[in-house]
PDB file of C-alpha atoms in Angstrom:
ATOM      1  CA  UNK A 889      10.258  77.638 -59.937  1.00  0.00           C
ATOM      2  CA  UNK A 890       7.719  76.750 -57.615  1.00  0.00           C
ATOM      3  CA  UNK A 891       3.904  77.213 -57.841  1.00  0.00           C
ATOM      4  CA  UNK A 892       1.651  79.084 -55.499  1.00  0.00           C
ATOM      5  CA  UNK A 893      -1.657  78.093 -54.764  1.00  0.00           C
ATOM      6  CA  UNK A 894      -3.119  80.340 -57.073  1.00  0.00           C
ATOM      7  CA  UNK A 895      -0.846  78.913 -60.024  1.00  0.00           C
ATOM      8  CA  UNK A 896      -2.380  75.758 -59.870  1.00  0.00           C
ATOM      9  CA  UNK A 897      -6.051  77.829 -59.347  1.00  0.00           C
ATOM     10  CA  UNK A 898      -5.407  79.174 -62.790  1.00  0.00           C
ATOM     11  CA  UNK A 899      -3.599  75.896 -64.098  1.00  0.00           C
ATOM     12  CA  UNK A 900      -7.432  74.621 -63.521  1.00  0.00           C
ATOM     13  CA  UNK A 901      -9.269  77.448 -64.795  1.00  0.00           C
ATOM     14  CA  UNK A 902      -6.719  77.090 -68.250  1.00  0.00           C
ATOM     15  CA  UNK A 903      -7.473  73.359 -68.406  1.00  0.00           C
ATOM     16  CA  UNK A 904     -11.309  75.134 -68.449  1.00  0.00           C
ATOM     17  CA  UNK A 905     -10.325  77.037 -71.066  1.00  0.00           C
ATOM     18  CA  UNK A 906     -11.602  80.292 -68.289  1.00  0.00           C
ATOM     19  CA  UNK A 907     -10.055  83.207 -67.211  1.00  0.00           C
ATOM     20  CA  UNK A 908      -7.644  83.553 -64.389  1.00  0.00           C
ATOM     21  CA  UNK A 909      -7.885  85.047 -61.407  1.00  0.00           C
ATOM     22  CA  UNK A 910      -5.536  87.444 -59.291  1.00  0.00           C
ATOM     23  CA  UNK A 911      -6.755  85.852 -55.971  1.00  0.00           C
ATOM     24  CA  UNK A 912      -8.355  82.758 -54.392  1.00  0.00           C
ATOM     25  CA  UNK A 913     -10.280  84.975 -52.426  1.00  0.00           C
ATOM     26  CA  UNK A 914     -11.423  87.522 -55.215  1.00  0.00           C
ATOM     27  CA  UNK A 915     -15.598  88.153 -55.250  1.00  0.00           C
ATOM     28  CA  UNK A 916     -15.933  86.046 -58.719  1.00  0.00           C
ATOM     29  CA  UNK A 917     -17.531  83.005 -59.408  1.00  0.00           C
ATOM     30  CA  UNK A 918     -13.977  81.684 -60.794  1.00  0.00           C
ATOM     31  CA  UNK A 919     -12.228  82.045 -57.278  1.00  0.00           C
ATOM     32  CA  UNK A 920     -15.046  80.511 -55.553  1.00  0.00           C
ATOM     33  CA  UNK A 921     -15.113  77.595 -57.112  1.00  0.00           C
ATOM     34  CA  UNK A 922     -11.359  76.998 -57.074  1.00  0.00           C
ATOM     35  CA  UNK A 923     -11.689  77.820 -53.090  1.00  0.00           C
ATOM     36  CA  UNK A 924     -14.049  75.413 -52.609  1.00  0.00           C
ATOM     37  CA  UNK A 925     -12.662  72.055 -54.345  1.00  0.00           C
ATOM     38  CA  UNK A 926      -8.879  72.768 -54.029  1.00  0.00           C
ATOM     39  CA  UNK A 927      -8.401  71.351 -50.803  1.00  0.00           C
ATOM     40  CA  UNK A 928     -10.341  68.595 -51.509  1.00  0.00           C
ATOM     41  CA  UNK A 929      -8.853  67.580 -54.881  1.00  0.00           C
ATOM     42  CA  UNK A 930      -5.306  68.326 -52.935  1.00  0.00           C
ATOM     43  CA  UNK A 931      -6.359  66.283 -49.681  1.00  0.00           C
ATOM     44  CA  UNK A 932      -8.137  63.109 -51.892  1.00  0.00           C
ATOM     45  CA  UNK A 933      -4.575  63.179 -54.034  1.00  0.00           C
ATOM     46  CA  UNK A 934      -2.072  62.742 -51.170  1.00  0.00           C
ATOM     47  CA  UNK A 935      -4.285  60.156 -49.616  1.00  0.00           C
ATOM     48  CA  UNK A 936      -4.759  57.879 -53.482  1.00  0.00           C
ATOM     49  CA  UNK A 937      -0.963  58.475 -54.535  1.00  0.00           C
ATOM     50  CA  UNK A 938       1.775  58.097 -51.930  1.00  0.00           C
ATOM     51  CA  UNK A 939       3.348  61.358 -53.269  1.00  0.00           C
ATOM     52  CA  UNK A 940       6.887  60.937 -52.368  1.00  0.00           C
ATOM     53  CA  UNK A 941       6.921  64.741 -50.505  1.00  0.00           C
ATOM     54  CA  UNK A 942       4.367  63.727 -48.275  1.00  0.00           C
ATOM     55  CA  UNK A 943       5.529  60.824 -46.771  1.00  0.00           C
ATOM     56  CA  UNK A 944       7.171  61.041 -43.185  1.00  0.00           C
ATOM     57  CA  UNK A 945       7.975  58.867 -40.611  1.00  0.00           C
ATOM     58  CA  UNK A 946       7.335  59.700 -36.413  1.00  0.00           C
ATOM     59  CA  UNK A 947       7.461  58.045 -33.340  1.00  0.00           C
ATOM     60  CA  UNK A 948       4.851  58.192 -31.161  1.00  0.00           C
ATOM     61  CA  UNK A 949       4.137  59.737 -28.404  1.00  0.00           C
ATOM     62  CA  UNK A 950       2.388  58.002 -25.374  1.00  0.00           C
ATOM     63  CA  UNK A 951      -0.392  59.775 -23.419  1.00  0.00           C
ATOM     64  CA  UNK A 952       0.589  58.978 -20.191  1.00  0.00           C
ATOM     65  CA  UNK A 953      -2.837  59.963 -18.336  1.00  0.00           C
ATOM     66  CA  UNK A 954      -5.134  58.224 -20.478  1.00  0.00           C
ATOM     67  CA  UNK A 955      -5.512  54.744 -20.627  1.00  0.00           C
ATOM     68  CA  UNK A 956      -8.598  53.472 -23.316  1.00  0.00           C
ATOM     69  CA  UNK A 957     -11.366  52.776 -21.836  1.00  0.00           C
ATOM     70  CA  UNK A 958     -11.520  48.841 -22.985  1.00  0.00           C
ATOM     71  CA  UNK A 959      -9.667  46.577 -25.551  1.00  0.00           C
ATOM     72  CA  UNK A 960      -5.863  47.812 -25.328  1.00  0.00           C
ATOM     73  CA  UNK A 961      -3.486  49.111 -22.247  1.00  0.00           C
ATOM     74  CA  UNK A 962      -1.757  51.783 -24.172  1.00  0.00           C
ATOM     75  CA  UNK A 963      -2.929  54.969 -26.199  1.00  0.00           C
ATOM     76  CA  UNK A 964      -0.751  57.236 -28.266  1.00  0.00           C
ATOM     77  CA  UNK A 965      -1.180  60.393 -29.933  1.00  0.00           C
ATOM     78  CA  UNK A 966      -0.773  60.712 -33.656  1.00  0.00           C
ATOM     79  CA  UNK A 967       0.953  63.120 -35.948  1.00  0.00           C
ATOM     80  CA  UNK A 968      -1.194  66.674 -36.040  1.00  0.00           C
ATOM     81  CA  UNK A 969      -0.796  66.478 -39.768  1.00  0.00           C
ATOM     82  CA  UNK A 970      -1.778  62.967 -40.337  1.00  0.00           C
ATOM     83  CA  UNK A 971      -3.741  62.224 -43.505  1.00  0.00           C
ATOM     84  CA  UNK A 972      -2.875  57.854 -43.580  1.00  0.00           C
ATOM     85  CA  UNK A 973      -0.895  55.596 -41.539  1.00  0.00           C
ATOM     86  CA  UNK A 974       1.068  53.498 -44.761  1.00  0.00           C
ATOM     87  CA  UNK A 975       2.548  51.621 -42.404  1.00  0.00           C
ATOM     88  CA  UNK A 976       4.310  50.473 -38.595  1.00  0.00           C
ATOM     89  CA  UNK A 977       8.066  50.642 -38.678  1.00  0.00           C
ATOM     90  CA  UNK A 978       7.943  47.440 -36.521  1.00  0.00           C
ATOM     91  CA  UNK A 979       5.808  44.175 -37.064  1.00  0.00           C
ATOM     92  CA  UNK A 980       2.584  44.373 -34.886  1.00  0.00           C
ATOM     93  CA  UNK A 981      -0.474  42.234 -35.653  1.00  0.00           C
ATOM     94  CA  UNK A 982      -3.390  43.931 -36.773  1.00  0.00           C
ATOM     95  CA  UNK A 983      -5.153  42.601 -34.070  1.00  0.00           C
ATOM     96  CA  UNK A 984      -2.798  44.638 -31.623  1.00  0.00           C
ATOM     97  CA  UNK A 985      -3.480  47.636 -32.477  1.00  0.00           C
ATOM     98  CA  UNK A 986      -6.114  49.822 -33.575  1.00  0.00           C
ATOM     99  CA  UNK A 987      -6.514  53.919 -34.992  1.00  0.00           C
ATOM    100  CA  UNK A 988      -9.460  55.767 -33.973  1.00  0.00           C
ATOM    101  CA  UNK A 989      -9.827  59.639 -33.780  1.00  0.00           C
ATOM    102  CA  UNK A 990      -6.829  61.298 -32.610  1.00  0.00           C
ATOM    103  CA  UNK A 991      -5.463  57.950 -31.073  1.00  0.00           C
ATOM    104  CA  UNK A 992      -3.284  55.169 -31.560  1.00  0.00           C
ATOM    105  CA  UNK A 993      -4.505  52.138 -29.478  1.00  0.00           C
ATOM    106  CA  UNK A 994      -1.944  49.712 -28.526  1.00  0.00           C
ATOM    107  CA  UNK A 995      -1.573  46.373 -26.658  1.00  0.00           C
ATOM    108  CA  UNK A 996       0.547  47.120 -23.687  1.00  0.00           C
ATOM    109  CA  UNK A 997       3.535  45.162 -24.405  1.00  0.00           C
ATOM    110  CA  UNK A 998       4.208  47.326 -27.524  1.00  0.00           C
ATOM    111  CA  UNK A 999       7.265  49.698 -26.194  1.00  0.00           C
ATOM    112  CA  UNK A1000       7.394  51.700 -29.043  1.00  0.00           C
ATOM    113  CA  UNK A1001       5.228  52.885 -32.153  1.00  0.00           C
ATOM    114  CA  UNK A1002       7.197  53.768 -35.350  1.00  0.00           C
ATOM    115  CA  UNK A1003       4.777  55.070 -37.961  1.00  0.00           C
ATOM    116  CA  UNK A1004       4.840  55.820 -41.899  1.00  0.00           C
ATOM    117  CA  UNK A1005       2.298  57.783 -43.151  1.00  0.00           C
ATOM    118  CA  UNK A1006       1.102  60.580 -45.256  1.00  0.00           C
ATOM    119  CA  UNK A1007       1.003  63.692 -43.956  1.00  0.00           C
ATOM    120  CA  UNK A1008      -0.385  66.822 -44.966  1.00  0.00           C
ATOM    121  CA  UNK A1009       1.431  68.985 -47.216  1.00  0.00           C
ATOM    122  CA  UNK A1010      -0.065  72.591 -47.522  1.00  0.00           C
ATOM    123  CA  UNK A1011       3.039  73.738 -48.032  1.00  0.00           C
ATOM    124  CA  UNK A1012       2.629  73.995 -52.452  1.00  0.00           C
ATOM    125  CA  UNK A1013       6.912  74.609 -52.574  1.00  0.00           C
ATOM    126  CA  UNK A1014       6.859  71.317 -51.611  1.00  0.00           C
ATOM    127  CA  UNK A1015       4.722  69.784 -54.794  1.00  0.00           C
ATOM    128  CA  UNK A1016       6.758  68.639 -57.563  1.00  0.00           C
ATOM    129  CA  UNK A1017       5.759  69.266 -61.465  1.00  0.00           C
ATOM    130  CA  UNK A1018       3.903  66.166 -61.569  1.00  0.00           C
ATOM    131  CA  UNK A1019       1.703  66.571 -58.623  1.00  0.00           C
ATOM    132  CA  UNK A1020       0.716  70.333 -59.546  1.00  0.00           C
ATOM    133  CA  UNK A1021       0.090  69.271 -63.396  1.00  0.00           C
ATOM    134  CA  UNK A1022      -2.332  66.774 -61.243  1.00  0.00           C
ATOM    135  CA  UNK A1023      -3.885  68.688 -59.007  1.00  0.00           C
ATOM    136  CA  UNK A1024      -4.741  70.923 -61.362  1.00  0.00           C
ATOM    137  CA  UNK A1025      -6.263  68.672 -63.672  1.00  0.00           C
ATOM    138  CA  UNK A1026      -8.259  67.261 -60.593  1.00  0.00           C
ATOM    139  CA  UNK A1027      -9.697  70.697 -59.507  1.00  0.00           C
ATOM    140  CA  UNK A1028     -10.290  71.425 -63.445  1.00  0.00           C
ATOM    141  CA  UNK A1029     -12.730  68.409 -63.283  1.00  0.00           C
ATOM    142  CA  UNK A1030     -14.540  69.503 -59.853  1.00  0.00           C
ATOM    143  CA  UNK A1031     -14.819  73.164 -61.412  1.00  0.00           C
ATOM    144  CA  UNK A1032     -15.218  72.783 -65.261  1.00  0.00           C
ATOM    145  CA  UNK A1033     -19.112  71.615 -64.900  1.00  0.00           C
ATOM    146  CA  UNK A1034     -20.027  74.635 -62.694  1.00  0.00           C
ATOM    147  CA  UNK A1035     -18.039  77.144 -64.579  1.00  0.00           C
ATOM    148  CA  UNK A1036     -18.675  75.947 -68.093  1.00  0.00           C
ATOM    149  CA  UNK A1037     -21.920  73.620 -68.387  1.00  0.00           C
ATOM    150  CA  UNK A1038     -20.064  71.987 -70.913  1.00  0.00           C
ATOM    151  CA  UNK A1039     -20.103  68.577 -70.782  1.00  0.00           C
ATOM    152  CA  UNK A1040     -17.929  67.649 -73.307  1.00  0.00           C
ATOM    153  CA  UNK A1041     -15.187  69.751 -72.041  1.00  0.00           C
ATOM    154  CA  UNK A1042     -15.754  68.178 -68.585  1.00  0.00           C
ATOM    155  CA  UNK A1043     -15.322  64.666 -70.250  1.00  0.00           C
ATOM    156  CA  UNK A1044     -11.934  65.515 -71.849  1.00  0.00           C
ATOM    157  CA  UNK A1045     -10.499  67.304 -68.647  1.00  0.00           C
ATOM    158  CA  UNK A1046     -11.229  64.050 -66.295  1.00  0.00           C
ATOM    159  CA  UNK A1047     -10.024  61.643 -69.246  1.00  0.00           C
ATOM    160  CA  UNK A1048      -6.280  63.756 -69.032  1.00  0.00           C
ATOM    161  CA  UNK A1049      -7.227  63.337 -65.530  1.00  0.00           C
ATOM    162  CA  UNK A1050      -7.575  59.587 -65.574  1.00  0.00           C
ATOM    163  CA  UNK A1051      -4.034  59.145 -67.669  1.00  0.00           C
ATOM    164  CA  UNK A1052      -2.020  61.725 -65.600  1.00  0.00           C
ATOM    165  CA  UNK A1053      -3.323  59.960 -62.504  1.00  0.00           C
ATOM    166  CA  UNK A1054      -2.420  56.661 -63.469  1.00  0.00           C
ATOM    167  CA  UNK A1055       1.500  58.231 -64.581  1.00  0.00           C
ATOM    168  CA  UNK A1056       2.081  59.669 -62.195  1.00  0.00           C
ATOM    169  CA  UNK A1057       1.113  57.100 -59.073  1.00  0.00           C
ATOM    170  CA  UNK A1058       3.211  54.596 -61.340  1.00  0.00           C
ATOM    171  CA  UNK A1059       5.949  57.326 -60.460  1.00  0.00           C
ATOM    172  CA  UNK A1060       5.529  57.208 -57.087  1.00  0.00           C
ATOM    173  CA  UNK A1061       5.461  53.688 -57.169  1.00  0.00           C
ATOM    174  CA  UNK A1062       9.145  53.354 -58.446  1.00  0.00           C
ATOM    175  CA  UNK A1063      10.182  55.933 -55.946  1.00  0.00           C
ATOM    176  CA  UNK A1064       8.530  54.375 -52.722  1.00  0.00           C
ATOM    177  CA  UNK A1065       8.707  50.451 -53.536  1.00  0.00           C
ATOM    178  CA  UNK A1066       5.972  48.336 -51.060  1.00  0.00           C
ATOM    179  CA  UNK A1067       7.397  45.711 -49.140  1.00  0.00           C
ATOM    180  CA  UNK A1068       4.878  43.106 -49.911  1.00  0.00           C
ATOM    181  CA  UNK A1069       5.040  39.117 -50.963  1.00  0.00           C
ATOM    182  CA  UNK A1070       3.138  40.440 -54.011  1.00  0.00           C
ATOM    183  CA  UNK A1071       5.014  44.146 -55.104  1.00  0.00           C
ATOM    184  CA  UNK A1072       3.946  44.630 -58.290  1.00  0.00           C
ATOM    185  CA  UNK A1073       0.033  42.958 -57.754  1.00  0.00           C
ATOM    186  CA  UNK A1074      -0.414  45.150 -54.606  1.00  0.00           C
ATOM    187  CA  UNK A1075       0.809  48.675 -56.657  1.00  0.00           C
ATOM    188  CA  UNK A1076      -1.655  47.910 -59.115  1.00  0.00           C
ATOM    189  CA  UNK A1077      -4.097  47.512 -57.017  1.00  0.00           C
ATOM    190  CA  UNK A1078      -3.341  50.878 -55.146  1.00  0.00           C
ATOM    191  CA  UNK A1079      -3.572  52.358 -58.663  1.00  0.00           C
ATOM    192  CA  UNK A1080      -6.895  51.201 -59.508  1.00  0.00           C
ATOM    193  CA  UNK A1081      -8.360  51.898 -55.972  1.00  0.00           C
ATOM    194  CA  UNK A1082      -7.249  55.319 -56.241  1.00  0.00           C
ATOM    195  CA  UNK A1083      -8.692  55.791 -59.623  1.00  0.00           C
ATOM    196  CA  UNK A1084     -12.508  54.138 -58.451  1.00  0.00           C
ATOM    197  CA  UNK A1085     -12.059  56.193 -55.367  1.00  0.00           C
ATOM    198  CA  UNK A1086     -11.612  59.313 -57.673  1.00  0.00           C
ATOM    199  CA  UNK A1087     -14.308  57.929 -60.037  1.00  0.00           C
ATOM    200  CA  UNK A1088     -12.571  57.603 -62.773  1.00  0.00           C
ATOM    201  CA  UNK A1089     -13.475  55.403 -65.499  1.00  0.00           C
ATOM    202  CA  UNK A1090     -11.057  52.025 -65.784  1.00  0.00           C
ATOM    203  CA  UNK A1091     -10.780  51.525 -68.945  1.00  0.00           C
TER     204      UNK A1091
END
């Protein structure tokens, strides 16, 4: 059965230990704390984990009235639900290349841009379990010291955060294996990056 947005609102406020609410946009204190953080918490997960639902592949389109104004010949237009490039589906050098704002610079004897990247999913029937037990746990942490003033509570909910976080990107990481010299050096890394960039402690 799939979850709704406010599912995983109320997933939070149970983690809290707090009462549920019918609707995101209800006049309580509740929903207008879960309105507030849950796209954040849901953008800053899609962009740490790789979730495997969120990963697409495009190829881009090239404006063909606008040329940059200095450095490369070619500009394309990215994905309107971009959230990370992962990767190019054919070898250019990083110095060939370049994202900035809504465009993709190129040099001009790239023919073709093939892109991998993370896109964003608003769409909660596509979560799985894993991410919405996450989520959930994330926007429990953003809400819990607002709602409760309980710091001890607050601690608890971002150390479940911490080791949910850490399964479930090692999940992610079976399902959508890195093609690098260095596989399992370079997932750990990811791991640990997201988990400073969510402030968690590494323990």
């Amino acid at each position: 059965m799939a979850l709704a947005t406010i599912d995983i609102c109320n997933m939070a406020l149970d983690y809290c230990n707090i009462r549920n609410i019918t609707s995101i946009d209800e006049n309580t204190k509740e929903a207008k704390k879960c309105k507030m953080w849950y796209d954040i918490a849901r953008k800053g997960l899609l962009m740490n984990i790789n979730a495997s639902f969120s990963i697409k592949r495009a190829v881009l389109a090239e404006y063909t009235d606008y040329i940059p104004v200095y450095g490369y010949g070619k500009a394309y237009a990215l994905p309107g639900d971009l959230l990370q490039v992962l990767n190019l589906g054919n070898p250019i050098d990083d110095n060939l290349y370049q994202i900035e704002g809504e465009y993709f610079y190129c040099d001009e004897k790239i023919e073709q841009v093939f892109i991998r990247y993370i896109a964003d999913i608003t769409d909660t029937t596509k979560f799985d379990s894993e991410f919405c037990d996450l989520l959930a746990l994330k926007l429990a942490e953003k809400i819990c010291p607002a709602l409760t003033e309980d710091e001890q509570k607050t601690q608890f909910i971002k150390q479940l955060a911490t080791q949910k976080y850490i399964e479930t990107s090692a999940k992610y990481g079976r399902d959508n294996r890195m093609i690098v010299i260095n596989k399992p050096r370079f997932r750990q890394s990811k791991v640990m990056q997201g988990i400073q960039n969510f402030n968690y402690p590494v323990r």
